[in-house]
Every structure is written in C-alpha cells, then in structure tokens.
Amino acid sequence: MFQRFLVTAVGSQAEGHEMHGARGGGQEETSVPILEYLREPNRYGDGVPKESSPFINSTDIDKGIVYEGKNLALFEEEMDRNPMVSSLLNRLANYTNLTQGVREHEEAENNEEPKKKEVKMISGIYHCHPRKQNTLEHSTVQAPQMGTFIGVYLPCLQNILGVILFLRLTWIVGAAGIFGSFWIVFMCCTCTLLTAISMSAIATNGVVPAGGSYYMISRSLGPEFGGAVGLCFYLGTTFAGAMYILGTIEILLTYIVPSAAIFKTEDPSQEKQAMLNNMRVYGTCTIALMATVVFVGVKYVNKLALVFLACVILSIFSIYAGVIKSGFSPPDFPLCLLGNRTLAWKDFDKCAKVITEGNQTVVSQLWQLFCNGPFLNATCNEYFTLNNVTKIQGIPGIASTVIFENIWSNYEPQGEMLEKKGLPSIPASEGEVNVGLPYVFSDIATYFTMLVGIYFPSVTGIMAGSNRSGDLKDAQKSIPTGTLLAIITTSFIYLSCIILFGACIEGVLLRDKFGESVNGNLVIGILAWPSPWVIVIGSFFSTCGAGLQSLTGAPRLMQAIARDGIVPFLQVFGHGKANGEPTWALLLTAGICEIGILIASLDSVAPILSMFFLMCYMFVNLACALQTLLRTPNWRPRFKYYHWTLSFLGMSLCLALMFICSWYYALVAMLIAGCIYKYIEYRGAEKEWGDGIRGLSLNAARYALLRLEDGPTHTKNWRPQLLILLNLDPEQNVKHPRLLSLTTQLKAGKGLTIVGSVLEGTFLERHSEVQNAEQNIKALMGVEKTKGFCHVVVSSNRRDGVSHLIQSSGLGGMKHNTVLVAWPELWRQSDGPGGWKGFVDMVRETTAAHQALLVTKNTDRFPTNQERFSGGTIDVWWIVHDGGLLMLLPFLLSQHKVWRKCKMRIFTVAQIDDNSIQMKKDLQLFLYQLRLDAEVEVVEMLDNDISAFTYERTLVMEQRSQMLKQMQLSRIEKEREIQSITDESRGATIRKNSARPSLEFQPMDLDDIPKEAQLIHDRNAAAHASGSDRLTVPPERVHMTWTKEKIIAEKNKSKETVSPEGVRDVFNMKPEWGNLNQSNVRRMHTAVRLNEVVVNKSQDARLVLLNMPGPPKNKQGDENYMEFLEVLTEGLNRVLMVRGGGSEVITIYS
C-alpha cells in the first residue's frame, strides 16, 4: 500500500497544505507531513507541566495522520491517545531530549544563513513506500557519535586535572607531609568515587537529558531539593571559574611576566596586598574577555577544548619524565640557606657571605642585604653573623633519601620562616628584627583541615560526562565506564605525584608556595622535563580553558533551573539569544564570578566552591540511597555495581568533608540551600517529577498510618480532624466560601482537613464536572490558605453521597472526627435529600459514627481571614456536657489573628433546684484546671408558664407538617412550596419573657411586611407527569393570613395576660391549642425560652457557640426538629451549633 507524503519546509506547513489543496482539485488525497523527530532541545520547564515524552498522550506529532487498514480496526478509536507500537518504536529510535549545549549551538549557528535565504523545499508530491518513510525521517536526525573515550573519559580528565595540581599540590605535600597528603587525596578521591558510583546508577536509570547533577537530583529528590542543590552547584561552578581565572593570573604574573604587575612596592610587607590588587585588576579584565568569547560563540570554546586537554596531558607526561630523569640526572636548582632558614633567591647572585675576586675578599650581594654597608667591618644582622650560609640542591632526585624527611607534616603559622630540619642553627636574641630580610615566609597558616578545603576542588569535574549524555552514542554504558576510569586515572596521578614529589623535592622547597627560593620558578616546573616552560605554558592554557568551560557550563545550568520554573524570580535568566544562548544567565554568572575575583586569593576561594560541590555530591548519594531503599518500580539502573551502603557512606563522607574543610562555610552553604529550599516550597511552582522524596513521604505516611491503627486518639492529642461538606452551584463554584475561612481559623494548618462535596448523577456522565469542581475547591482552598485534601464524589442522590463521605473519608487512623456543615437556610422549600431530611439524616449518621458535628448558621456573615476583630466576645452556651468540645473550640479560634482579641465568655443554665452560686464557683475551678481564661456566668431559667407565642409557633409547625402529609407532595412539588406567613414574620419577631403568658412583637418596618402573605398549594400543579398519571383530585387551597392590621393591633396591646380564648380569636386558626402534641409544645417552649435568654445575653457577641440538641428518635417529627433549631438560634448574628462525638476531648490532667 502506497501513501502520498507532502514534503514541506519546517515552519511552512501551512503553505504546503494550501498548495496541496490547490493542486488536488476535486481529487481527495491523504497528505501526511514528514514527522519532525528532532524535537526542541530540552527546555526543562518553560511553562510545560510535564516532561517531554514520546509515550502515551504525546499526540502532537501524529496530528493529521489517518490510520487506514482493517487489521487494527478494533483499536482505531484509541489511536488518538494510544499510538501503535510501530509508531512508538520509531519515535523512540529518534527521540532526543538534549540541552542546547555546544554541539546544538554550532548546528544552530551553521544553519542561520540557509534559513535567512528563502529556500523552499520540494513542493511536489512524492510517491514513496511506507518503509522508505523511516529512511527519510532518519535523514533529518544527526545521531550522536561520541564514545566512552572522547565523550566521557577525556572531558572528565580535563576537568579533574587542573590548577591545584600545578600550583598547590607540591605545597600541600610539603605542609602535610607524604602521609597527611596521601590521606587528604585518598579521602577526596574516595568521596568522588562513591559519588560517581551513585551518579552512574542514576544516570543509567533511563534517559538522562543533559543538565548534569541538577537534572538527576531534581528528578530524584524533587523540585525543592533539586532547586536548592542545583543553585548551590551553579554557585560552585561559578566560583570554580573564578578560581581558574585567579590561577591563570597567578601563573601569568608570578611565573611568566612578573614585570606586567600594575601595583608594585618596595616594601616587603606590602607585597601581598599589591599582588592581590593586581589579581583583581587582571582578573576583572580576564572575566570580561572570556564572557565576550562565550557570548560570541561557544563553538570556539569547543574547538579550543582539545588544545587545552592536550596541554594537560603533555604537562602530566613531562612531570613523570622529569621524575625519571631526576633519578640519574637531577636538575640544578640550588637552595640558599642561612643556618637552617631558607632565603628568597632574588636580590643576590651567589649563595655566600663573601667572595674572592683575585687575591681580594669582598662582600657579596647577600652580605649587603643583611649588613648596613659593603664593608667587612659593617654591622650585620645577629643571626647572619652567628650562622653560616649553606647551598643545597632543591631537587636531589628520586634516588635520594629526601623521602624520609618529607613523610611527616610541617604545619606552620602565618609569617613563619621556612626552616630545614637537621641543619645547625644558632638562634639570635629575642629582639631580632627580620622585616625586610630575604627570608621565605609562609603566607598563610597551614593545618590539615584547611588543606583539605584547598585540595578538594582538584577532584571535582566528575559530572562532565553526565553533562554530555545527549552527545553519547550509548550514554548508559559510557557514563559509568568513562567516569569511573577517569576517577581511577586521576586518583592514581594524584597519589603517585604525592609520593614522587616527596621523594624528589627538598621539604623547604615543597613548602615554598611561589618558588621564591628558586628565583621565582614554578616548583613543579623545575622538576619537569625537558623544560620548566612546558609546565608553565601548559598550566596556563589548562587553567584558562577550565575557566572558559565554567563560564560556558554555569549559565546553561542557570538557564535550566530558570526554565524549570521552580524559582519564580529566576525565570528571566531562562531567556537568551535566538539560538538559545543564555545571555542573561551569562551576565549573572560573570557578576558572581567577579565576587570571587575580588576575593583575589585562590586559597580563600577554593574552600567556598568545595562547600557547594560537596553539598551537590552529598545529595547525589542521598538520591541513589533513597531510590535503592524505596525500591520504586521505576528504579532499574543498568549499572549494577552499586549499593545503598556505598551511597550512604559517600553521603556521610561528603558531610564530614564539609565540616572538615570549614565548619562556618559549611553552615553558610547549608543555610543558603535551606533558604532556597523553603522559598521554592513556599513560592515555587509545584512540579510532579516522580521524585524519591515523594516516595519517601508515602512510605513514611504508610508507616505512620499503620502505627495510628494501634488504638484510639488520647484525649490530650485530640484535635478536630475536619470533614467540610460544601454545597456547589450549577457551575461547580462553592456557595459558602466562609466555611473554608472558618476552617483555616480553627485549624491553623494543623491536623487533618478533608473538603468534600457531592454531585448528583453518574460518574461516567459527570467526571469532567468532578475535575472542574475539585479545581475550583482547590483554588478556593489556596486563597483561604486551607491546608488539606479535596474529595468530590458523584452519587445518585445527595443524601447517599454525604453518607459515603462521612463513612469513608480518610484512611486508616487518619480519619476525620468532626463534620463541619452550613445550616440549610432554605430547608422549608424542600423536604428531599437536599433539604431538611438530608440534614437530619446527616446528624443521625454523625452521631452513629461517633463523630462531632459543627453547624454554622448565617455562614456568609462569618469573618474572612483578612478581617480582624478589635474586641468583642466569643460566647459559649454550655447547656449539656458532650465531651468538652464547646470549651476547646473557642480556645482554638482565639489562636488565630482574626479572633485573638476576642474574650471568651461561658454561660450555663441553672434550673430552679440548682445552686447558681456554687455552680459558678465550680465552673470557675473547672476552667482554671483546664487552663482556659474565660468569664463565667450562670443564667437562671425559671419554670414559667408556656407563652401564647410558643403555642402559636407549635400550631403553625404542626399545621404545616400535617398539610404536607395529607397532600403527599412529590419531591418536585415540595421544591415549589413557598413559605407561610408566620415563617415570613418569624425572622422579624423577638419574644420577651414575662412571669405570665403574653404575646409581644419587636418593632419592625411595616413596609417590609407584605400586604398579605399566604401559603398556597394546588394539587393539580404536577404538570410534569404523564396524562395517565396525573391526579384528578379537585383543587384544594389552604389559606393562612397574617395582615398588617393584626400586627399593629397586637403591638399596641398592653402586657396583660392573654387568655387562650382571646388568642384563639386573634389568630382564628384550627386545630385548637388543646389538640396540640404536648411533647412538641414543651420542646418549642424550651427553644423559645433558651433563645430569649441567649439573645438577651449574647446578641452583640462576635460568635455564639451552643449545644445542638439531637434529632428525635421517631423520624416522623424530623421537620419539627428543624423548626426547634430555627427558633433556638433566631435573632443571633453568627452561630456555631456544636454536637459532640460522645468522647472526652479536653482534660484537666497534664
């Protein structure tokens, strides 16, 4: 079967389609664009929430492809989501996810000119066999060609061998001795070897796009750790660039062109400061030059890399050649010693006090440096007079016995003269002045831990191979092999050099950091063969190249972090030139590098970057150990020679080396990483990378949940674990957002919070609405700062959905113990699951589940998190004891800044037989033992007669209940019911208690009262039913009237006793009061009396908490229960009704 393919230029597909349409005319053809498999290099984030992947749901490549044929017809409807295996394998073969590194920049720049010319590709239609399609597609992809040796081994070798080897290793051997230096190198190389093993396991666990340690750590430990350690690694790489540049300037001004120094001084005490100023000036110029080279084009850096690598290798070979030659022909570099003190050989030509010219003895230049005149009888330095001048060979050779003198350490304080042990020396008097004399002094104090910090940067660079993973032919084979071979090779070079230096070079010369005793020559250079200039020039170009590599790699690392979007304020550094060159990141890198240059001392900069590299290596080991211990299914590295104990040992060694190098630098580095971590956690974008920290959290959560299953929560640990039941509108928006505000104020981020809601229907039909509802709820939770979980379920009816949430929310011991819900304000309009029936059933279910219940009334009046109460009270009405939740809630609320300034008042009710004075004392003692500060008041409720208002409310309630039962309303009909006249006037009436039954009304605005409000229901209103199902009952009308005239008449009546007959005449209602259910009358009387007392005492309170009575055992009175609660809370601003879960939640014991 042949297909027709339209070949168009990249970015001009629209043109191609138009041309094809014009040519096709009426003939219908299937045109398939050539797949562009060379994807955009890995941009980490750029607002894309998921990683670029050729797997499922990656359908952007397959747009426009029509699957023909009958073999896969069964799966044709899934082709848009699940690709065919043949397509998947082809895509994997061509998949690339590389960083825009050196090679990509070269290709981009080389392709710029052809793109500028408007060259159109073939515009015809080619007929080709489908098998040829792969060949055509593969021709657009340049496959990586680098092997292990070129791609990993040599780059690691170049990065590891550098400035410390040439400028400081001999000095470290001289100060620490062969034994101490061996341990320093062994510890550092062991650290990098263990890190390389961990890195190899991570790098071979799937495709690792370039990005080095940052990518591996961030994808293994999560964005917080990845961002923190990635930025530390970036700082380390940047300061490494500063160190390399300082090394370059030191070689230039000390060993190549000393006369090029700008700042010069004749005062020996000012020489060090002058040298630092020269380093600052030349270093700044060098940074500017190198940054310009990197900005112009990194391809030049790439081409020069081979030259720099050749310099390093040539220098290493020249060192070994010089060692071999020293065995039979040591180089002639004599040292001049006065007594046992080393002299700086720069202002004299001969190592002698006097010289003989002909038959005459004259003083030497050395004499004139120590004496006040060129005469034999001149006054000389006391030590110069007492001791002889000796000349020894600086490099006695490997065949000498100098190795025994260099085994042990020779640590010296700052300003100490270099002295050779074993030579005779007569000390001078204590008042001897040595300032200005040509001695060699130690410029800094030396000790073991300081030398570790200076040396460690010489073993960094093991990430060079992983950074080039995209350029490798087989990265999963090349990275472990090349990196480990490079570490073994460089470790052998360092360890062998330590022994060879100690065996060939005199100890005082080893400790002479700048070669002052050999006329300013590089110490390692005078050992090399054939010439010291091989080492000098080689080390100069090596350090220069390493600096360029740092200025090339660090900006790309910053660009990768910025494009990930995990640190918002760094996103500007993700932009650059059209070819992806990180211009802004390069400027930032140069600026930070300048800080290191201003420090100007290589010995001071080295410990700084050691901290950042050690922290990076520590987290690489942690990532490997974590993944190994968690045994996640995706952890299947091809590199098998790893173990979690090795990773843990490497992590511990890195941490130990950090504090060995410099404990205060280590603390500063950890503080920086910690601040970055918390910033990313607080402000950064949320990423899901399948990291190990998430897996560790899941394991820890599982362990904790299993532990929680052991027993119930102790009273001292009890706190409300909330299930918030929200109502949603048709657009899936939350109706009462203040519930979440109250949750935040009550919880303060502690404990469990589950926000649930119910959608009616089936999940298959409403799954998209569920996702939308969860997004809206989570967004509102973020605005209200409510920390918790969201759970939206779909059920055939709301009642069952709420029941499912109450039963099944939570997991194991981490379940809710309290339900928070808003009072159904429109409960009279529906008696279905969404109205009073559903509410009462929910109350019963929470009681059966032994869960507490919190019901907010007038929910929309509750304060937001931004409001602040400057005073007021939180009133608690403690009617019955149900576990002490009423006491605990105000305390928890008072911890939040919204309620902090509100005082707590506790009211309790005393009956006629109670001793109210003793009750108050007992309650005060109880609160004192509970450590709660609150005012206490005992309210006495006399057993008064039942008022006319109570009878009237009971009458209306029973009439309504009876009417609903008689009419047998359907669910739809009940939703159409409107409120009765007494229900309308209920909210505007306040009752006053008196000793005898009375009927009073609160003054109200008469304009707000309707002329005539009525409750009307027509049994024939069921128009939705079919004709055969419709009722043929004649219309029946129930009419109850409360007119304005009656209200005015009742308002103007005196407070005299109203007889039942008089009230009956006023209301003119049926049935008679005597026929009322006396149980309902008593309950209504309690609700009315309690409401009068509560309103009287707490009408101005910020919040009123009171006990919520339970529903009746007989379900036939459920609607009456709602009326009782309505009357109980009437006339109050904010009400929180509390029903305990049946267990104690507060205790007086510690």
CSV table of C-alpha atoms in Angstrom, one decimal, residues 61 736 998 1026:
chain,number,residue,atom,x,y,z
A,61,ILE,CA,3.4,14.6,16.3
A,736,HIS,CA,-20.3,29.2,51.2
A,998,SER,CA,-48.0,37.1,76.9
A,1026,SER,CA,-47.9,11.9,32.1
